[in-house]
mmCIF file of C-alpha atoms in Angstrom:
data_model
loop_
_atom_site.group_PDB
_atom_site.id
_atom_site.type_symbol
_atom_site.label_atom_id
_atom_site.label_comp_id
_atom_site.label_asym_id
_atom_site.label_seq_id
_atom_site.Cartn_x
_atom_site.Cartn_y
_atom_site.Cartn_z
ATOM 1 C CA UNK R 1 -0.049 0.079 0.260
ATOM 2 C CA UNK R 2 1.300 3.248 -0.810
ATOM 3 C CA UNK R 3 0.271 6.519 1.378
ATOM 4 C CA UNK R 4 0.327 9.624 1.108
ATOM 5 C CA UNK R 5 -0.486 12.802 2.948
ATOM 6 C CA UNK R 6 -2.002 16.134 1.684
ATOM 7 C CA UNK R 7 -2.508 19.256 3.829
ATOM 8 C CA UNK R 8 -4.966 21.932 3.533
ATOM 9 C CA UNK R 9 -6.239 24.973 4.946
ATOM 10 C CA UNK R 10 -3.796 26.328 7.154
ATOM 11 C CA UNK R 11 -3.404 29.356 8.920
ATOM 12 C CA UNK R 12 -0.122 30.556 8.839
ATOM 13 C CA UNK R 13 2.202 30.465 11.946
ATOM 14 C CA UNK R 14 -0.587 29.611 14.410
ATOM 15 C CA UNK R 15 -0.692 25.992 12.841
ATOM 16 C CA UNK R 16 2.893 25.082 12.327
ATOM 17 C CA UNK R 17 3.736 23.341 15.064
ATOM 18 C CA UNK R 18 1.078 21.213 14.268
ATOM 19 C CA UNK R 19 1.798 20.950 11.216
ATOM 20 C CA UNK R 20 4.821 19.691 12.076
ATOM 21 C CA UNK R 21 3.387 16.899 14.305
ATOM 22 C CA UNK R 22 0.877 16.162 10.678
ATOM 23 C CA UNK R 23 4.530 15.375 8.864
ATOM 24 C CA UNK R 24 6.097 13.502 12.182
ATOM 25 C CA UNK R 25 3.197 11.439 11.989
ATOM 26 C CA UNK R 26 2.788 10.827 8.559
ATOM 27 C CA UNK R 27 6.849 10.361 8.917
ATOM 28 C CA UNK R 28 6.657 7.635 11.468
ATOM 29 C CA UNK R 29 3.655 5.850 10.906
ATOM 30 C CA UNK R 30 4.515 4.898 7.254
ATOM 31 C CA UNK R 31 3.221 8.048 4.936
ATOM 32 C CA UNK R 32 6.012 8.441 1.947
ATOM 33 C CA UNK R 33 5.165 11.854 1.406
ATOM 34 C CA UNK R 34 3.558 15.210 2.587
ATOM 35 C CA UNK R 35 1.699 17.295 0.293
ATOM 36 C CA UNK R 36 1.630 20.688 2.064
ATOM 37 C CA UNK R 37 1.056 24.749 0.949
ATOM 38 C CA UNK R 38 2.454 26.500 3.190
ATOM 39 C CA UNK R 39 6.164 27.211 2.653
ATOM 40 C CA UNK R 40 7.286 26.978 6.400
ATOM 41 C CA UNK R 41 11.176 26.393 5.671
ATOM 42 C CA UNK R 42 11.081 25.041 8.672
ATOM 43 C CA UNK R 43 9.051 22.425 8.730
ATOM 44 C CA UNK R 44 10.960 21.141 5.991
ATOM 45 C CA UNK R 45 14.237 21.077 7.448
ATOM 46 C CA UNK R 46 13.207 19.619 11.067
ATOM 47 C CA UNK R 47 11.801 16.427 8.982
ATOM 48 C CA UNK R 48 14.934 16.828 6.678
ATOM 49 C CA UNK R 49 16.949 16.105 10.308
ATOM 50 C CA UNK R 50 14.700 13.617 10.964
ATOM 51 C CA UNK R 51 15.662 11.629 7.840
ATOM 52 C CA UNK R 52 19.601 12.146 8.078
ATOM 53 C CA UNK R 53 19.147 10.700 11.991
ATOM 54 C CA UNK R 54 16.779 8.492 12.057
ATOM 55 C CA UNK R 55 16.654 6.732 8.581
ATOM 56 C CA UNK R 56 14.180 6.812 5.778
ATOM 57 C CA UNK R 57 13.286 8.993 2.707
ATOM 58 C CA UNK R 58 10.405 10.415 3.758
ATOM 59 C CA UNK R 59 9.289 13.753 1.575
ATOM 60 C CA UNK R 60 7.416 16.659 2.043
ATOM 61 C CA UNK R 61 6.919 18.975 -1.637
ATOM 62 C CA UNK R 62 4.881 22.112 -1.309
ATOM 63 C CA UNK R 63 1.907 22.702 -3.951
ATOM 64 C CA UNK R 64 0.227 26.597 -4.780
ATOM 65 C CA UNK R 65 -3.118 24.943 -3.579
ATOM 66 C CA UNK R 66 -4.946 21.010 -2.957
ATOM 67 C CA UNK R 67 -7.220 20.896 -5.660
ATOM 68 C CA UNK R 68 -4.717 19.814 -8.634
ATOM 69 C CA UNK R 69 -3.175 17.311 -6.904
ATOM 70 C CA UNK R 70 -6.068 15.708 -5.620
ATOM 71 C CA UNK R 71 -7.376 15.330 -8.640
ATOM 72 C CA UNK R 72 -4.230 14.592 -10.226
ATOM 73 C CA UNK R 73 -3.913 11.663 -7.844
ATOM 74 C CA UNK R 74 -7.690 10.022 -8.281
ATOM 75 C CA UNK R 75 -6.834 10.393 -12.026
ATOM 76 C CA UNK R 76 -3.649 7.933 -10.858
ATOM 77 C CA UNK R 77 -5.735 5.363 -9.089
ATOM 78 C CA UNK R 78 -5.521 7.093 -5.398
ATOM 79 C CA UNK R 79 -8.202 6.716 -3.177
ATOM 80 C CA UNK R 80 -8.926 10.006 -1.595
ATOM 81 C CA UNK R 81 -9.448 9.702 2.508
ATOM 82 C CA UNK R 82 -10.916 12.997 4.094
ATOM 83 C CA UNK R 83 -10.666 13.068 8.029
ATOM 84 C CA UNK R 84 -13.530 14.709 9.342
ATOM 85 C CA UNK R 85 -15.248 14.761 11.863
ATOM 86 C CA UNK R 86 -18.379 14.559 10.956
ATOM 87 C CA UNK R 87 -17.486 11.678 8.581
ATOM 88 C CA UNK R 88 -19.005 7.964 8.300
ATOM 89 C CA UNK R 89 -17.135 5.719 12.027
ATOM 90 C CA UNK R 90 -13.531 4.670 11.791
ATOM 91 C CA UNK R 91 -14.904 1.788 12.913
ATOM 92 C CA UNK R 92 -16.918 0.919 9.862
ATOM 93 C CA UNK R 93 -14.640 2.738 7.916
ATOM 94 C CA UNK R 94 -12.093 0.330 7.895
ATOM 95 C CA UNK R 95 -12.239 -2.310 6.478
ATOM 96 C CA UNK R 96 -12.614 -0.620 2.523
ATOM 97 C CA UNK R 97 -10.101 1.040 2.904
ATOM 98 C CA UNK R 98 -7.905 -1.286 3.805
ATOM 99 C CA UNK R 99 -8.462 -3.074 0.976
ATOM 100 C CA UNK R 100 -7.319 0.157 -1.154
ATOM 101 C CA UNK R 101 -3.875 0.090 -2.425
ATOM 102 C CA UNK R 102 -2.652 3.897 -3.075
ATOM 103 C CA UNK R 103 -4.110 6.734 -0.797
ATOM 104 C CA UNK R 104 -4.220 10.479 -0.591
ATOM 105 C CA UNK R 105 -5.204 11.294 2.656
ATOM 106 C CA UNK R 106 -7.064 14.783 3.276
ATOM 107 C CA UNK R 107 -6.164 16.367 6.516
ATOM 108 C CA UNK R 108 -8.000 19.899 7.081
ATOM 109 C CA UNK R 109 -7.299 22.143 9.791
ATOM 110 C CA UNK R 110 -10.170 23.490 11.278
ATOM 111 C CA UNK R 111 -11.870 25.170 7.713
ATOM 112 C CA UNK R 112 -11.510 22.879 4.665
ATOM 113 C CA UNK R 113 -13.793 23.573 1.085
ATOM 114 C CA UNK R 114 -16.558 22.178 1.292
ATOM 115 C CA UNK R 115 -15.889 20.669 -2.207
ATOM 116 C CA UNK R 116 -13.670 18.100 -0.450
ATOM 117 C CA UNK R 117 -15.989 16.499 0.588
ATOM 118 C CA UNK R 118 -17.374 15.724 -2.698
ATOM 119 C CA UNK R 119 -13.974 14.587 -4.418
ATOM 120 C CA UNK R 120 -13.196 12.211 -1.261
ATOM 121 C CA UNK R 121 -14.041 8.479 -1.999
ATOM 122 C CA UNK R 122 -14.475 8.089 1.564
ATOM 123 C CA UNK R 123 -15.112 10.861 5.135
ATOM 124 C CA UNK R 124 -13.637 8.838 7.926
ATOM 125 C CA UNK R 125 -14.555 10.119 11.888
ATOM 126 C CA UNK R 126 -12.373 9.321 14.419
ATOM 127 C CA UNK R 127 -15.295 9.227 16.641
ATOM 128 C CA UNK R 128 -17.068 12.221 17.290
ATOM 129 C CA UNK R 129 -16.132 14.683 18.796
ATOM 130 C CA UNK R 130 -13.521 17.311 18.572
ATOM 131 C CA UNK R 131 -9.235 16.286 19.015
ATOM 132 C CA UNK R 132 -6.862 17.087 16.915
ATOM 133 C CA UNK R 133 -5.810 16.513 12.890
ATOM 134 C CA UNK R 134 -2.702 14.496 14.904
ATOM 135 C CA UNK R 135 -4.655 12.272 16.590
ATOM 136 C CA UNK R 136 -6.866 11.091 13.671
ATOM 137 C CA UNK R 137 -4.115 10.426 11.713
ATOM 138 C CA UNK R 138 -2.304 8.332 13.578
ATOM 139 C CA UNK R 139 -5.470 5.913 14.332
ATOM 140 C CA UNK R 140 -6.361 5.966 10.653
ATOM 141 C CA UNK R 141 -2.490 4.828 9.210
ATOM 142 C CA UNK R 142 -2.272 2.606 12.933
ATOM 143 C CA UNK R 143 -5.817 1.317 11.973
ATOM 144 C CA UNK R 144 -5.454 0.726 7.882
ATOM 145 C CA UNK R 145 -1.884 -1.165 8.624
ATOM 146 C CA UNK R 146 -2.608 -2.940 11.652
ATOM 147 C CA UNK R 147 -0.097 -1.626 13.796
ATOM 148 C CA UNK R 148 2.376 -3.221 10.953
ATOM 149 C CA UNK R 149 3.878 0.253 10.728
ATOM 150 C CA UNK R 150 5.891 -0.035 13.420
ATOM 151 C CA UNK R 151 7.384 -3.102 12.472
ATOM 152 C CA UNK R 152 8.764 -0.937 9.029
ATOM 153 C CA UNK R 153 12.563 -0.877 9.012
ATOM 154 C CA UNK R 154 13.994 3.527 8.450
ATOM 155 C CA UNK R 155 17.146 2.286 6.229
ATOM 156 C CA UNK R 156 20.273 4.293 6.846
ATOM 157 C CA UNK R 157 19.120 5.629 10.466
ATOM 158 C CA UNK R 158 22.410 7.078 12.572
ATOM 159 C CA UNK R 159 20.404 6.634 15.557
ATOM 160 C CA UNK R 160 17.995 3.239 15.619
ATOM 161 C CA UNK R 161 15.774 2.926 19.328
ATOM 162 C CA UNK R 162 15.904 -0.560 21.002
ATOM 163 C CA UNK R 163 13.100 0.146 22.720
ATOM 164 C CA UNK R 164 13.775 -1.495 26.277
ATOM 165 C CA UNK R 165 11.478 -1.885 29.642
ATOM 166 C CA UNK R 166 13.587 0.880 31.574
ATOM 167 C CA UNK R 167 15.705 3.859 29.978
ATOM 168 C CA UNK R 168 16.486 4.449 26.605
ATOM 169 C CA UNK R 169 19.001 2.402 24.825
ATOM 170 C CA UNK R 170 20.071 3.454 20.933
ATOM 171 C CA UNK R 171 22.280 1.898 18.858
ATOM 172 C CA UNK R 172 24.554 4.633 17.689
ATOM 173 C CA UNK R 173 25.888 4.261 13.340
ATOM 174 C CA UNK R 174 29.428 5.835 13.447
ATOM 175 C CA UNK R 175 30.461 7.283 9.855
ATOM 176 C CA UNK R 176 33.533 8.075 8.852
ATOM 177 C CA UNK R 177 32.568 10.657 6.295
ATOM 178 C CA UNK L 1 -11.566 1.113 33.356
ATOM 179 C CA UNK L 2 -10.818 4.627 34.568
ATOM 180 C CA UNK L 3 -7.977 6.129 32.818
ATOM 181 C CA UNK L 4 -6.786 9.763 33.705
ATOM 182 C CA UNK L 5 -3.610 11.717 32.382
ATOM 183 C CA UNK L 6 -1.034 13.005 33.363
ATOM 184 C CA UNK L 7 1.190 16.055 31.057
ATOM 185 C CA UNK L 8 4.289 16.875 32.233
ATOM 186 C CA UNK L 9 8.015 19.145 31.023
ATOM 187 C CA UNK L 10 5.582 21.074 28.958
ATOM 188 C CA UNK L 11 7.355 24.618 28.081
ATOM 189 C CA UNK L 12 5.529 27.537 28.323
ATOM 190 C CA UNK L 13 3.720 29.257 25.682
ATOM 191 C CA UNK L 14 5.246 26.680 22.979
ATOM 192 C CA UNK L 15 4.266 23.835 24.300
ATOM 193 C CA UNK L 16 0.451 25.714 24.122
ATOM 194 C CA UNK L 17 -1.259 24.354 21.529
ATOM 195 C CA UNK L 18 -0.146 20.882 21.813
ATOM 196 C CA UNK L 19 -1.144 20.350 25.593
ATOM 197 C CA UNK L 20 -4.566 21.646 24.028
ATOM 198 C CA UNK L 21 -4.407 18.812 21.893
ATOM 199 C CA UNK L 22 -3.271 16.662 24.053
ATOM 200 C CA UNK L 23 -5.689 17.516 26.570
ATOM 201 C CA UNK L 24 -9.117 17.003 23.870
ATOM 202 C CA UNK L 25 -6.861 14.063 22.615
ATOM 203 C CA UNK L 26 -7.486 12.557 26.055
ATOM 204 C CA UNK L 27 -11.355 13.865 26.671
ATOM 205 C CA UNK L 28 -12.370 12.612 23.304
ATOM 206 C CA UNK L 29 -10.767 9.626 23.962
ATOM 207 C CA UNK L 30 -12.252 8.030 27.202
ATOM 208 C CA UNK L 31 -9.926 9.491 29.864
ATOM 209 C CA UNK L 32 -11.126 11.152 32.156
ATOM 210 C CA UNK L 33 -9.139 13.783 33.879
ATOM 211 C CA UNK L 34 -5.904 15.016 32.790
ATOM 212 C CA UNK L 35 -3.357 16.691 35.371
ATOM 213 C CA UNK L 36 -1.199 19.600 34.434
ATOM 214 C CA UNK L 37 1.602 22.101 35.692
ATOM 215 C CA UNK L 38 0.967 25.163 33.341
ATOM 216 C CA UNK L 39 -1.531 26.867 35.091
ATOM 217 C CA UNK L 40 -2.748 28.235 31.647
ATOM 218 C CA UNK L 41 -6.252 29.767 32.110
ATOM 219 C CA UNK L 42 -6.844 29.177 28.311
ATOM 220 C CA UNK L 43 -6.947 25.742 28.003
ATOM 221 C CA UNK L 44 -8.949 25.710 30.242
ATOM 222 C CA UNK L 45 -11.947 27.851 28.529
ATOM 223 C CA UNK L 46 -11.545 25.953 25.018
ATOM 224 C CA UNK L 47 -11.873 22.416 27.045
ATOM 225 C CA UNK L 48 -14.852 23.512 28.953
ATOM 226 C CA UNK L 49 -16.676 25.182 25.997
ATOM 227 C CA UNK L 50 -16.367 22.004 24.051
ATOM 228 C CA UNK L 51 -17.831 19.294 27.267
ATOM 229 C CA UNK L 52 -20.772 22.711 26.748
ATOM 230 C CA UNK L 53 -21.133 22.180 24.017
ATOM 231 C CA UNK L 54 -20.378 18.647 22.864
ATOM 232 C CA UNK L 55 -20.967 16.688 26.593
ATOM 233 C CA UNK L 56 -19.318 14.742 29.236
ATOM 234 C CA UNK L 57 -17.940 16.485 31.993
ATOM 235 C CA UNK L 58 -13.814 16.250 31.543
ATOM 236 C CA UNK L 59 -12.117 17.850 33.887
ATOM 237 C CA UNK L 60 -8.747 19.783 33.819
ATOM 238 C CA UNK L 61 -6.625 19.812 37.241
ATOM 239 C CA UNK L 62 -3.768 22.018 37.249
ATOM 240 C CA UNK L 63 -0.795 20.684 39.990
ATOM 241 C CA UNK L 64 2.407 22.094 41.246
ATOM 242 C CA UNK L 65 4.212 19.146 40.215
ATOM 243 C CA UNK L 66 3.669 15.906 38.405
ATOM 244 C CA UNK L 67 5.609 13.622 41.488
ATOM 245 C CA UNK L 68 3.090 13.863 44.209
ATOM 246 C CA UNK L 69 0.448 13.371 42.366
ATOM 247 C CA UNK L 70 2.033 9.959 40.567
ATOM 248 C CA UNK L 71 3.122 8.716 43.685
ATOM 249 C CA UNK L 72 -0.182 9.581 45.284
ATOM 250 C CA UNK L 73 -2.241 7.189 41.949
ATOM 251 C CA UNK L 74 0.511 4.051 42.165
ATOM 252 C CA UNK L 75 -0.883 4.087 45.966
ATOM 253 C CA UNK L 76 -4.440 3.826 44.639
ATOM 254 C CA UNK L 77 -3.894 1.575 42.951
ATOM 255 C CA UNK L 78 -3.548 3.281 39.115
ATOM 256 C CA UNK L 79 -1.014 1.767 37.059
ATOM 257 C CA UNK L 80 1.078 4.352 35.534
ATOM 258 C CA UNK L 81 2.332 4.538 31.610
ATOM 259 C CA UNK L 82 4.877 6.474 30.335
ATOM 260 C CA UNK L 83 4.638 7.156 26.929
ATOM 261 C CA UNK L 84 7.991 7.576 25.642
ATOM 262 C CA UNK L 85 9.616 6.792 22.159
ATOM 263 C CA UNK L 86 12.396 4.693 24.545
ATOM 264 C CA UNK L 87 10.488 2.023 25.802
ATOM 265 C CA UNK L 88 8.820 -1.552 25.035
ATOM 266 C CA UNK L 89 6.746 -1.779 21.890
ATOM 267 C CA UNK L 90 3.078 -1.005 22.259
ATOM 268 C CA UNK L 91 2.173 -4.420 20.013
ATOM 269 C CA UNK L 92 3.650 -5.691 22.698
ATOM 270 C CA UNK L 93 2.569 -3.955 25.838
ATOM 271 C CA UNK L 94 -0.786 -3.744 24.988
ATOM 272 C CA UNK L 95 -2.912 -7.063 27.013
ATOM 273 C CA UNK L 96 -0.830 -6.904 29.813
ATOM 274 C CA UNK L 97 -2.504 -2.996 30.163
ATOM 275 C CA UNK L 98 -5.486 -3.541 28.577
ATOM 276 C CA UNK L 99 -5.946 -5.967 32.361
ATOM 277 C CA UNK L 100 -5.697 -3.596 34.140
ATOM 278 C CA UNK L 101 -8.774 -1.162 36.499
ATOM 279 C CA UNK L 102 -7.367 1.960 37.073
ATOM 280 C CA UNK L 103 -4.488 3.980 34.484
ATOM 281 C CA UNK L 104 -2.505 6.536 34.637
ATOM 282 C CA UNK L 105 -1.628 7.664 31.133
ATOM 283 C CA UNK L 106 2.058 10.160 31.724
ATOM 284 C CA UNK L 107 2.434 13.034 28.425
ATOM 285 C CA UNK L 108 5.755 13.850 28.183
ATOM 286 C CA UNK L 109 7.222 16.589 26.339
ATOM 287 C CA UNK L 110 10.954 16.495 24.443
ATOM 288 C CA UNK L 111 12.520 16.742 27.944
ATOM 289 C CA UNK L 112 11.163 14.468 30.745
ATOM 290 C CA UNK L 113 13.050 13.753 34.026
ATOM 291 C CA UNK L 114 14.656 10.171 34.100
ATOM 292 C CA UNK L 115 12.580 9.239 37.676
ATOM 293 C CA UNK L 116 9.574 8.845 35.479
ATOM 294 C CA UNK L 117 10.964 5.731 33.933
ATOM 295 C CA UNK L 118 11.511 4.126 36.997
ATOM 296 C CA UNK L 119 8.381 5.200 38.619
ATOM 297 C CA UNK L 120 6.050 3.632 35.481
ATOM 298 C CA UNK L 121 5.174 0.478 35.460
ATOM 299 C CA UNK L 122 4.934 0.367 31.744
ATOM 300 C CA UNK L 123 6.920 2.872 29.743
ATOM 301 C CA UNK L 124 5.255 2.070 26.374
ATOM 302 C CA UNK L 125 6.935 2.995 23.267
ATOM 303 C CA UNK L 126 4.519 4.068 20.285
ATOM 304 C CA UNK L 127 6.424 2.958 17.326
ATOM 305 C CA UNK L 128 10.766 4.205 17.788
ATOM 306 C CA UNK L 129 10.381 6.742 15.469
ATOM 307 C CA UNK L 130 9.622 10.679 16.666
ATOM 308 C CA UNK L 131 5.857 11.929 16.015
ATOM 309 C CA UNK L 132 4.049 13.681 18.616
ATOM 310 C CA UNK L 133 2.743 13.190 22.350
ATOM 311 C CA UNK L 134 -1.167 13.734 20.526
ATOM 312 C CA UNK L 135 -0.306 10.512 18.028
ATOM 313 C CA UNK L 136 1.008 7.824 20.514
ATOM 314 C CA UNK L 137 -1.575 8.885 23.191
ATOM 315 C CA UNK L 138 -4.417 8.836 20.606
ATOM 316 C CA UNK L 139 -3.117 5.182 19.621
ATOM 317 C CA UNK L 140 -2.343 4.036 23.672
ATOM 318 C CA UNK L 141 -6.082 4.872 24.249
ATOM 319 C CA UNK L 142 -7.380 3.845 21.131
ATOM 320 C CA UNK L 143 -5.879 0.210 21.171
ATOM 321 C CA UNK L 144 -6.742 -0.327 25.322
ATOM 322 C CA UNK L 145 -9.414 0.032 24.808
ATOM 323 C CA UNK L 146 -10.068 -1.708 20.776
ATOM 324 C CA UNK L 147 -11.674 1.326 19.575
ATOM 325 C CA UNK L 148 -14.410 1.516 21.747
ATOM 326 C CA UNK L 149 -14.430 4.514 23.209
ATOM 327 C CA UNK L 150 -15.822 5.738 20.377
ATOM 328 C CA UNK L 151 -18.714 4.085 20.462
ATOM 329 C CA UNK L 152 -19.162 5.979 23.716
ATOM 330 C CA UNK L 153 -22.190 8.661 24.472
ATOM 331 C CA UNK L 154 -21.572 12.230 26.148
ATOM 332 C CA UNK L 155 -23.617 12.816 27.579
ATOM 333 C CA UNK L 156 -25.521 16.319 27.800
ATOM 334 C CA UNK L 157 -24.203 17.412 24.930
ATOM 335 C CA UNK L 158 -25.857 20.329 23.064
ATOM 336 C CA UNK L 159 -24.597 19.212 19.876
ATOM 337 C CA UNK L 160 -24.168 15.970 18.459
ATOM 338 C CA UNK L 161 -23.177 14.383 15.339
ATOM 339 C CA UNK L 162 -24.432 11.814 13.277
ATOM 340 C CA UNK L 163 -21.582 10.422 11.423
ATOM 341 C CA UNK L 164 -22.166 10.472 7.947
ATOM 342 C CA UNK L 165 -19.933 9.395 4.208
ATOM 343 C CA UNK L 166 -20.767 13.190 2.610
ATOM 344 C CA UNK L 167 -21.237 16.262 4.276
ATOM 345 C CA UNK L 168 -22.332 17.039 7.878
ATOM 346 C CA UNK L 169 -25.266 16.022 10.290
ATOM 347 C CA UNK L 170 -25.381 17.614 13.067
ATOM 348 C CA UNK L 171 -28.058 17.175 15.464
ATOM 349 C CA UNK L 172 -28.593 20.463 17.721
ATOM 350 C CA UNK L 173 -30.698 20.225 20.843
ATOM 351 C CA UNK L 174 -32.793 23.074 21.241
ATOM 352 C CA UNK L 175 -32.560 24.592 25.041
ATOM 353 C CA UNK L 176 -34.980 27.524 26.714
ATOM 354 C CA UNK L 177 -32.519 29.269 29.501
#
């Protein structure tokens, strides 16, 4: 399954840390790429450093507007999953979504354009109570991958955590460059 | 199962929105209360308004420091679950945690005191990659409740979402006060 994420509707500065966390969740939970309209080089810098230290090739792509990418991905056969507290229950929708090959997940901020509800193949609610786009994305990615995203290796990591019941155990790969 | 959350180590202002999202996730995912050391009346105000509109009795309690509450809860028979990217894999730990009656979940920010690793009954990693305390908390709460937290009613709500595949469907309860 190929998973990509697009972040829409965020407000400059106010949503920067939340957008960074959305990008971090995308990466840590097995997505390959996030598209975002906010041209914030700091977010790209943060994620670049994290790839460098913790491995993998997660990508951030800045886009001018969300609609062309959603339409392009649909044409390429991606199914569009829009996270919304108004959507269908994830407990009901997850079985269908799991069967898909390629997903573009749309993560909105406070205000999203109405049109996305029509363009989406699935409007999914992670509960019907307000919480956070960060948690909604995490739950969706966990449910559709059945937790297996956490078993995946991130190649070329300089540091790797060995899970342990107490304290910290980090493998550090020495390089000579 | 009674679930409470304590937020530790956050930095003033910089972490405010993240702390708000941690509180929102706690509420939406079935915890009864969050303890926090940051005296930010805005967070309490936000959550109060959300209870008012969307129901339930979720509580925020401001505390002077985290250690007395962790020790008190331990004495009361709560098990302490500390979320840490260095911890034991959640895929392995979740079965044990599910059997517990009362849980206090410790959600750290960037820096946490070493002592918490010793005080905790479980140090749990939601993956071993950096992401967000918001997503880590959400996954833990979802896994230990098997998704059933989303079926729970929030009593005395003024507005209630009826999940739907397209658009928005909100039941509004009229009051005459």
